[in-house]
Amino acid sequence: MLIVQKFGGSSVANAERVRHVAGIIADTYAEGHDVVVVLSAQGDTTDELIEKAKEINPKPSKREMDVLLSTGEQQSVALMSMALEAIGLPVVSLTGWQIGMETNATYGAARIIRVSTERLRRELDKRRIVIVAGFQGVDRNEDITTLGRGGSDTTAVAIAAVLHADKCQIYTDVEGVYTADPRKVPNARKLDEITYDEMLELASLGAQVLMNRSVELAKRYGVVIEVLSSYVRKSGTKVKEVAKKMEEMKISGIAKDNDVARLVVVGVPDEPGMAFRVFNAMARAKINVDIILQSYGKAGTNDISFTVPITDAEAAAAALNDIQEAIGFDHVNVDTNVCKVSIVGAGMMSASGIAALMFEALYDAKINIQMISTSEIKVSVLIDKAYADQAVQAIHNRFFG
Amino acid sequence: MLIVQKFGGSSVANAERVRHVAGIIADTYAEGHDVVVVLSAQGDTTDELIEKAKEINPKPSKREMDVLLSTGEQQSVALMSMALEAIGLPVVSLTGWQIGMETNATYGAARIIRVSTERLRRELDKRRIVIVAGFQGVDRNEDITTLGRGGSDTTAVAIAAVLHADKCQIYTDVEGVYTADPRKVPNARKLDEITYDEMLELASLGAQVLMNRSVELAKRYGVVIEVLSSYVRKSGTKVKEVAKKMEEMKISGIAKDNDVARLVVVGVPDEPGMAFRVFNAMARAKINVDIILQSYGKAGTNDISFTVPITDAEAAAAALNDIQEAIGFDHVNVDTNVCKVSIVGAGMMSASGIAALMFEALYDAKINIQMISTSEIKVSVLIDKAYADQAVQAIHNRFFG
């Protein structure tokens, strides 16, 4: 089998962790597999480099930032190769440009255009373990680029795709994907399998196991990802197109997102085109709007409520105030004291009463629902931030308890 | 003019120094010149990386060591570019592989095969300051190599050669090349010019301003090097084929080398082939022999004395003991308490009495000479290490006092 394994920054943070991970890689190789390993920068290296840069230039160019940051992964792959050499294994480290990881020229957030298989195949044919620097590539001009957040996951999936790898294992500090955050919900269960779409919803809802981008890439090329722990040796969660569900499971997971704000545009005249003008203002300010609710306000007016990422709340309010006179609404309320709690499950809509079960759980827990949003595979509610954990626990108990 | 400037590790050790050096570069650019800058890794970066590697593998492969160490220079060039961006200058950083610095595959001590001018010219044509990572290259297989000690000087000279640069400035923490070590000899004078050959002798004699390798390369391609300080802005010392001498100067400089040991093979039978056998043993052990003296010992025997680098003293003694029976000498004495003091000057042999002046200076200072060696452009003497500084001062006073 050809197996791609990715290890994050905390997995290679110091000599001890490097040696530990080398043990995992060595065991995989000893089973007779071809192994390609993708690594992130060690622990805090990236933050330290950013710090150094800011000391010299508070606004460095993204090109030079990429030249600087890409050294972190290069150090990781050299050190891991040394650890494998120390136990007598054939190994070679390769950077982004050495494996022909070609990207566009969007420094700091480059998109992969293609990955050459030539060098990778040549090294695998020599029965070498190949250690690849994640997160980095080169553009057509041979300039160094980085892929942005979660870039190493994306590197691993892209390599698994072009090499038609049999497995793509993403090692993290959790044992897999859970029905809810196990630190908050003690009886949360690890899922054996989950679909790409469910994983995408869970990731966007704040369950930060895999970055969406790598899941999207995996979905497009049919790469089965396994999320598992680098600390304990047991199988994790497979992310794939169709997931087997445990019999009784109606949903795959529950997630909460604290980083939302609710805006209420109060006293919007009850005339056509008002909603268009509000959300057009948001679009022009490049602000993503999530849940939307329109309700009757005082006589002849409506209230338009919607949620935005908490970091965009101020900009959204400012954009609205700019059009206050033109629209003629009364005022804008901004509430950052809210939380979005969601249940996710493929084919949820085909099973009746899933949403009702969620609402009932919240009602029993005496938690007020401020807004509701639904999609094919999820139901989200907006509640008071103070009740977030309690809400997740209550819903979890109802579905998995 | 096209000017190549090289700055060492201490010149870019921290944000303050980086900004200071950026000022030197900016001034050169502001004068209308094309500027290529070659940098070493920041301060202790290389040592820290070696430390990290050793923690994981006490004997890492040289290939992976080069992958690791080359990140140091890459960080330097990114940070320096950011510093120049901060003052609004057009700049681009380039790594060894990006400038097409092709070397052989001798990791850790690679030799330059060729340097492509294409990328460098393209960036210079855009009126950009080009910041190049020194010390590193790639072999034909696209694997990362490093050039070994003094590698960044060599990078700078190689780039100056292929670009036919008008100047190649090597910035250091001294103001140039002196007639003697200015920390030891207060009245040491800075030389305006010195020949390649004199510089090579001085370097090999322990005046560590420039590594021999970069001087050899400069001599081969006729690159005029200027050694100058990154701390004070004044002209330094030019290293070139023919150097103008100050009228009264008979020699260019005085150097001492503490890292030598003297071996005496006592009681060698007075038969043909004995010297050959002794020095053949040294050659097989790959030990460089410097000054050689053969003198009469006890009846019918000779004593053969010679010097070797102090680090090879033990190995040399062991190699001699291996052939003791075959040769039939009495025993070997090893003396590490010696020092080599040398005067260097092109055309020294054409001026009579130079060596005599040196010996007289030592005689007046009551310093005993153990061995003497001369070449076209230098005279070396071996003396007791305790008198090293005193000897340099006495000779300096005689020639420059």
JSON list of N, CA, C and O in Angstrom, two decimals, chain A residues 6-8 38 40 134-135 147 150-159 168 170-172 209-211 213-215 217 225:
[
{"chain": "A", "resi": 6, "resn": "LYS", "atom": "N", "xyz": [0.21, 12.68, 7.58]},
{"chain": "A", "resi": 6, "resn": "LYS", "atom": "CA", "xyz": [0.50, 14.08, 7.88]},
{"chain": "A", "resi": 6, "resn": "LYS", "atom": "C", "xyz": [0.54, 14.29, 9.39]},
{"chain": "A", "resi": 6, "resn": "LYS", "atom": "O", "xyz": [-0.36, 13.83, 10.10]},
{"chain": "A", "resi": 7, "resn": "PHE", "atom": "N", "xyz": [1.58, 15.00, 9.85]},
{"chain": "A", "resi": 7, "resn": "PHE", "atom": "CA", "xyz": [1.69, 15.31, 11.27]},
{"chain": "A", "resi": 7, "resn": "PHE", "atom": "C", "xyz": [1.79, 16.82, 11.45]},
{"chain": "A", "resi": 7, "resn": "PHE", "atom": "O", "xyz": [2.54, 17.48, 10.74]},
{"chain": "A", "resi": 8, "resn": "GLY", "atom": "N", "xyz": [1.05, 17.34, 12.40]},
{"chain": "A", "resi": 8, "resn": "GLY", "atom": "CA", "xyz": [1.00, 18.78, 12.63]},
{"chain": "A", "resi": 8, "resn": "GLY", "atom": "C", "xyz": [2.14, 19.28, 13.50]},
{"chain": "A", "resi": 8, "resn": "GLY", "atom": "O", "xyz": [3.01, 18.52, 13.93]},
{"chain": "A", "resi": 38, "resn": "VAL", "atom": "N", "xyz": [3.97, 14.10, 5.39]},
{"chain": "A", "resi": 38, "resn": "VAL", "atom": "CA", "xyz": [3.88, 15.55, 5.22]},
{"chain": "A", "resi": 38, "resn": "VAL", "atom": "C", "xyz": [3.94, 16.18, 6.61]},
{"chain": "A", "resi": 38, "resn": "VAL", "atom": "O", "xyz": [3.23, 15.75, 7.51]},
{"chain": "A", "resi": 40, "resn": "SER", "atom": "N", "xyz": [4.21, 19.78, 9.22]},
{"chain": "A", "resi": 40, "resn": "SER", "atom": "CA", "xyz": [4.09, 21.22, 9.46]},
{"chain": "A", "resi": 40, "resn": "SER", "atom": "C", "xyz": [5.37, 21.69, 10.15]},
{"chain": "A", "resi": 40, "resn": "SER", "atom": "O", "xyz": [6.25, 20.89, 10.48]},
{"chain": "A", "resi": 134, "resn": "GLY", "atom": "N", "xyz": [5.15, 20.40, 4.22]},
{"chain": "A", "resi": 134, "resn": "GLY", "atom": "CA", "xyz": [3.78, 20.81, 3.91]},
{"chain": "A", "resi": 134, "resn": "GLY", "atom": "C", "xyz": [3.68, 22.32, 3.77]},
{"chain": "A", "resi": 134, "resn": "GLY", "atom": "O", "xyz": [4.67, 23.05, 3.95]},
{"chain": "A", "resi": 135, "resn": "PHE", "atom": "N", "xyz": [2.49, 22.80, 3.36]},
{"chain": "A", "resi": 135, "resn": "PHE", "atom": "CA", "xyz": [2.17, 24.23, 3.49]},
{"chain": "A", "resi": 135, "resn": "PHE", "atom": "C", "xyz": [2.81, 25.09, 2.41]},
{"chain": "A", "resi": 135, "resn": "PHE", "atom": "O", "xyz": [2.46, 26.25, 2.26]},
{"chain": "A", "resi": 147, "resn": "LEU", "atom": "N", "xyz": [0.50, 27.98, 1.44]},
{"chain": "A", "resi": 147, "resn": "LEU", "atom": "CA", "xyz": [-0.91, 27.68, 1.15]},
{"chain": "A", "resi": 147, "resn": "LEU", "atom": "C", "xyz": [-1.87, 28.30, 2.15]},
{"chain": "A", "resi": 147, "resn": "LEU", "atom": "O", "xyz": [-3.07, 28.17, 2.01]},
{"chain": "A", "resi": 150, "resn": "GLY", "atom": "N", "xyz": [-4.02, 25.64, 7.54]},
{"chain": "A", "resi": 150, "resn": "GLY", "atom": "CA", "xyz": [-4.37, 24.26, 7.21]},
{"chain": "A", "resi": 150, "resn": "GLY", "atom": "C", "xyz": [-3.67, 23.77, 5.96]},
{"chain": "A", "resi": 150, "resn": "GLY", "atom": "O", "xyz": [-4.04, 22.76, 5.39]},
{"chain": "A", "resi": 151, "resn": "GLY", "atom": "N", "xyz": [-2.65, 24.50, 5.57]},
{"chain": "A", "resi": 151, "resn": "GLY", "atom": "CA", "xyz": [-1.97, 24.19, 4.31]},
{"chain": "A", "resi": 151, "resn": "GLY", "atom": "C", "xyz": [-1.36, 22.81, 4.26]},
{"chain": "A", "resi": 151, "resn": "GLY", "atom": "O", "xyz": [-1.34, 22.17, 3.21]},
{"chain": "A", "resi": 152, "resn": "SER", "atom": "N", "xyz": [-0.84, 22.33, 5.39]},
{"chain": "A", "resi": 152, "resn": "SER", "atom": "CA", "xyz": [-0.18, 21.02, 5.38]},
{"chain": "A", "resi": 152, "resn": "SER", "atom": "C", "xyz": [-1.19, 19.89, 5.15]},
{"chain": "A", "resi": 152, "resn": "SER", "atom": "O", "xyz": [-0.88, 18.90, 4.49]},
{"chain": "A", "resi": 153, "resn": "ASP", "atom": "N", "xyz": [-2.40, 20.03, 5.70]},
{"chain": "A", "resi": 153, "resn": "ASP", "atom": "CA", "xyz": [-3.45, 19.05, 5.41]},
{"chain": "A", "resi": 153, "resn": "ASP", "atom": "C", "xyz": [-3.71, 19.02, 3.91]},
{"chain": "A", "resi": 153, "resn": "ASP", "atom": "O", "xyz": [-3.84, 17.94, 3.30]},
{"chain": "A", "resi": 154, "resn": "THR", "atom": "N", "xyz": [-3.78, 20.19, 3.31]},
{"chain": "A", "resi": 154, "resn": "THR", "atom": "CA", "xyz": [-4.04, 20.28, 1.87]},
{"chain": "A", "resi": 154, "resn": "THR", "atom": "C", "xyz": [-2.91, 19.64, 1.07]},
{"chain": "A", "resi": 154, "resn": "THR", "atom": "O", "xyz": [-3.15, 18.92, 0.10]},
{"chain": "A", "resi": 155, "resn": "THR", "atom": "N", "xyz": [-1.66, 19.90, 1.50]},
{"chain": "A", "resi": 155, "resn": "THR", "atom": "CA", "xyz": [-0.52, 19.26, 0.85]},
{"chain": "A", "resi": 155, "resn": "THR", "atom": "C", "xyz": [-0.67, 17.74, 0.88]},
{"chain": "A", "resi": 155, "resn": "THR", "atom": "O", "xyz": [-0.49, 17.06, -0.14]},
{"chain": "A", "resi": 156, "resn": "ALA", "atom": "N", "xyz": [-1.02, 17.21, 2.05]},
{"chain": "A", "resi": 156, "resn": "ALA", "atom": "CA", "xyz": [-1.14, 15.75, 2.20]},
{"chain": "A", "resi": 156, "resn": "ALA", "atom": "C", "xyz": [-2.22, 15.20, 1.28]},
{"chain": "A", "resi": 156, "resn": "ALA", "atom": "O", "xyz": [-2.02, 14.18, 0.60]},
{"chain": "A", "resi": 157, "resn": "VAL", "atom": "N", "xyz": [-3.37, 15.85, 1.23]},
{"chain": "A", "resi": 157, "resn": "VAL", "atom": "CA", "xyz": [-4.47, 15.36, 0.40]},
{"chain": "A", "resi": 157, "resn": "VAL", "atom": "C", "xyz": [-4.09, 15.45, -1.08]},
{"chain": "A", "resi": 157, "resn": "VAL", "atom": "O", "xyz": [-4.37, 14.53, -1.86]},
{"chain": "A", "resi": 158, "resn": "ALA", "atom": "N", "xyz": [-3.43, 16.55, -1.46]},
{"chain": "A", "resi": 158, "resn": "ALA", "atom": "CA", "xyz": [-3.04, 16.72, -2.86]},
{"chain": "A", "resi": 158, "resn": "ALA", "atom": "C", "xyz": [-2.05, 15.63, -3.28]},
{"chain": "A", "resi": 158, "resn": "ALA", "atom": "O", "xyz": [-2.17, 15.05, -4.37]},
{"chain": "A", "resi": 159, "resn": "ILE", "atom": "N", "xyz": [-1.11, 15.31, -2.41]},
{"chain": "A", "resi": 159, "resn": "ILE", "atom": "CA", "xyz": [-0.13, 14.26, -2.73]},
{"chain": "A", "resi": 159, "resn": "ILE", "atom": "C", "xyz": [-0.83, 12.90, -2.80]},
{"chain": "A", "resi": 159, "resn": "ILE", "atom": "O", "xyz": [-0.58, 12.10, -3.70]},
{"chain": "A", "resi": 168, "resn": "CYS", "atom": "N", "xyz": [-4.80, 8.18, 3.35]},
{"chain": "A", "resi": 168, "resn": "CYS", "atom": "CA", "xyz": [-4.29, 9.51, 3.69]},
{"chain": "A", "resi": 168, "resn": "CYS", "atom": "C", "xyz": [-4.63, 9.77, 5.14]},
{"chain": "A", "resi": 168, "resn": "CYS", "atom": "O", "xyz": [-5.77, 10.04, 5.49]},
{"chain": "A", "resi": 170, "resn": "ILE", "atom": "N", "xyz": [-4.35, 11.79, 8.58]},
{"chain": "A", "resi": 170, "resn": "ILE", "atom": "CA", "xyz": [-4.04, 13.08, 9.18]},
{"chain": "A", "resi": 170, "resn": "ILE", "atom": "C", "xyz": [-3.96, 12.88, 10.69]},
{"chain": "A", "resi": 170, "resn": "ILE", "atom": "O", "xyz": [-4.98, 12.66, 11.35]},
{"chain": "A", "resi": 171, "resn": "TYR", "atom": "N", "xyz": [-2.73, 12.94, 11.21]},
{"chain": "A", "resi": 171, "resn": "TYR", "atom": "CA", "xyz": [-2.54, 12.75, 12.66]},
{"chain": "A", "resi": 171, "resn": "TYR", "atom": "C", "xyz": [-2.72, 14.07, 13.38]},
{"chain": "A", "resi": 171, "resn": "TYR", "atom": "O", "xyz": [-2.20, 15.10, 12.95]},
{"chain": "A", "resi": 172, "resn": "THR", "atom": "N", "xyz": [-3.49, 14.04, 14.48]},
{"chain": "A", "resi": 172, "resn": "THR", "atom": "CA", "xyz": [-3.75, 15.26, 15.25]},
{"chain": "A", "resi": 172, "resn": "THR", "atom": "C", "xyz": [-3.59, 14.95, 16.73]},
{"chain": "A", "resi": 172, "resn": "THR", "atom": "O", "xyz": [-3.08, 13.89, 17.09]},
{"chain": "A", "resi": 209, "resn": "VAL", "atom": "N", "xyz": [-11.11, 20.13, 13.41]},
{"chain": "A", "resi": 209, "resn": "VAL", "atom": "CA", "xyz": [-10.26, 18.96, 13.26]},
{"chain": "A", "resi": 209, "resn": "VAL", "atom": "C", "xyz": [-9.53, 19.02, 11.93]},
{"chain": "A", "resi": 209, "resn": "VAL", "atom": "O", "xyz": [-8.33, 18.85, 11.85]},
{"chain": "A", "resi": 210, "resn": "LEU", "atom": "N", "xyz": [-10.26, 19.30, 10.86]},
{"chain": "A", "resi": 210, "resn": "LEU", "atom": "CA", "xyz": [-9.68, 19.42, 9.53]},
{"chain": "A", "resi": 210, "resn": "LEU", "atom": "C", "xyz": [-10.11, 20.75, 8.94]},
{"chain": "A", "resi": 210, "resn": "LEU", "atom": "O", "xyz": [-11.24, 21.19, 9.15]},
{"chain": "A", "resi": 211, "resn": "MET", "atom": "N", "xyz": [-9.21, 21.38, 8.19]},
{"chain": "A", "resi": 211, "resn": "MET", "atom": "CA", "xyz": [-9.60, 22.60, 7.50]},
{"chain": "A", "resi": 211, "resn": "MET", "atom": "C", "xyz": [-10.48, 22.25, 6.30]},
{"chain": "A", "resi": 211, "resn": "MET", "atom": "O", "xyz": [-10.23, 21.26, 5.62]},
{"chain": "A", "resi": 213, "resn": "ARG", "atom": "N", "xyz": [-10.70, 23.37, 3.40]},
{"chain": "A", "resi": 213, "resn": "ARG", "atom": "CA", "xyz": [-10.05, 23.31, 2.11]},
{"chain": "A", "resi": 213, "resn": "ARG", "atom": "C", "xyz": [-9.52, 21.92, 1.78]},
{"chain": "A", "resi": 213, "resn": "ARG", "atom": "O", "xyz": [-9.65, 21.44, 0.65]},
{"chain": "A", "resi": 214, "resn": "SER", "atom": "N", "xyz": [-8.94, 21.25, 2.78]},
{"chain": "A", "resi": 214, "resn": "SER", "atom": "CA", "xyz": [-8.40, 19.92, 2.52]},
{"chain": "A", "resi": 214, "resn": "SER", "atom": "C", "xyz": [-9.54, 18.92, 2.33]},
{"chain": "A", "resi": 214, "resn": "SER", "atom": "O", "xyz": [-9.42, 17.97, 1.54]},
{"chain": "A", "resi": 215, "resn": "VAL", "atom": "N", "xyz": [-10.66, 19.13, 3.02]},
{"chain": "A", "resi": 215, "resn": "VAL", "atom": "CA", "xyz": [-11.80, 18.23, 2.87]},
{"chain": "A", "resi": 215, "resn": "VAL", "atom": "C", "xyz": [-12.42, 18.41, 1.48]},
{"chain": "A", "resi": 215, "resn": "VAL", "atom": "O", "xyz": [-12.79, 17.43, 0.81]},
{"chain": "A", "resi": 217, "resn": "LEU", "atom": "N", "xyz": [-10.87, 19.35, -1.20]},
{"chain": "A", "resi": 217, "resn": "LEU", "atom": "CA", "xyz": [-9.95, 18.74, -2.16]},
{"chain": "A", "resi": 217, "resn": "LEU", "atom": "C", "xyz": [-10.10, 17.21, -2.13]},
{"chain": "A", "resi": 217, "resn": "LEU", "atom": "O", "xyz": [-10.14, 16.55, -3.17]},
{"chain": "A", "resi": 225, "resn": "ILE", "atom": "N", "xyz": [-9.82, 10.34, 3.80]},
{"chain": "A", "resi": 225, "resn": "ILE", "atom": "CA", "xyz": [-8.94, 10.84, 4.87]},
{"chain": "A", "resi": 225, "resn": "ILE", "atom": "C", "xyz": [-9.23, 10.07, 6.14]},
{"chain": "A", "resi": 225, "resn": "ILE", "atom": "O", "xyz": [-10.40, 9.82, 6.46]}
]
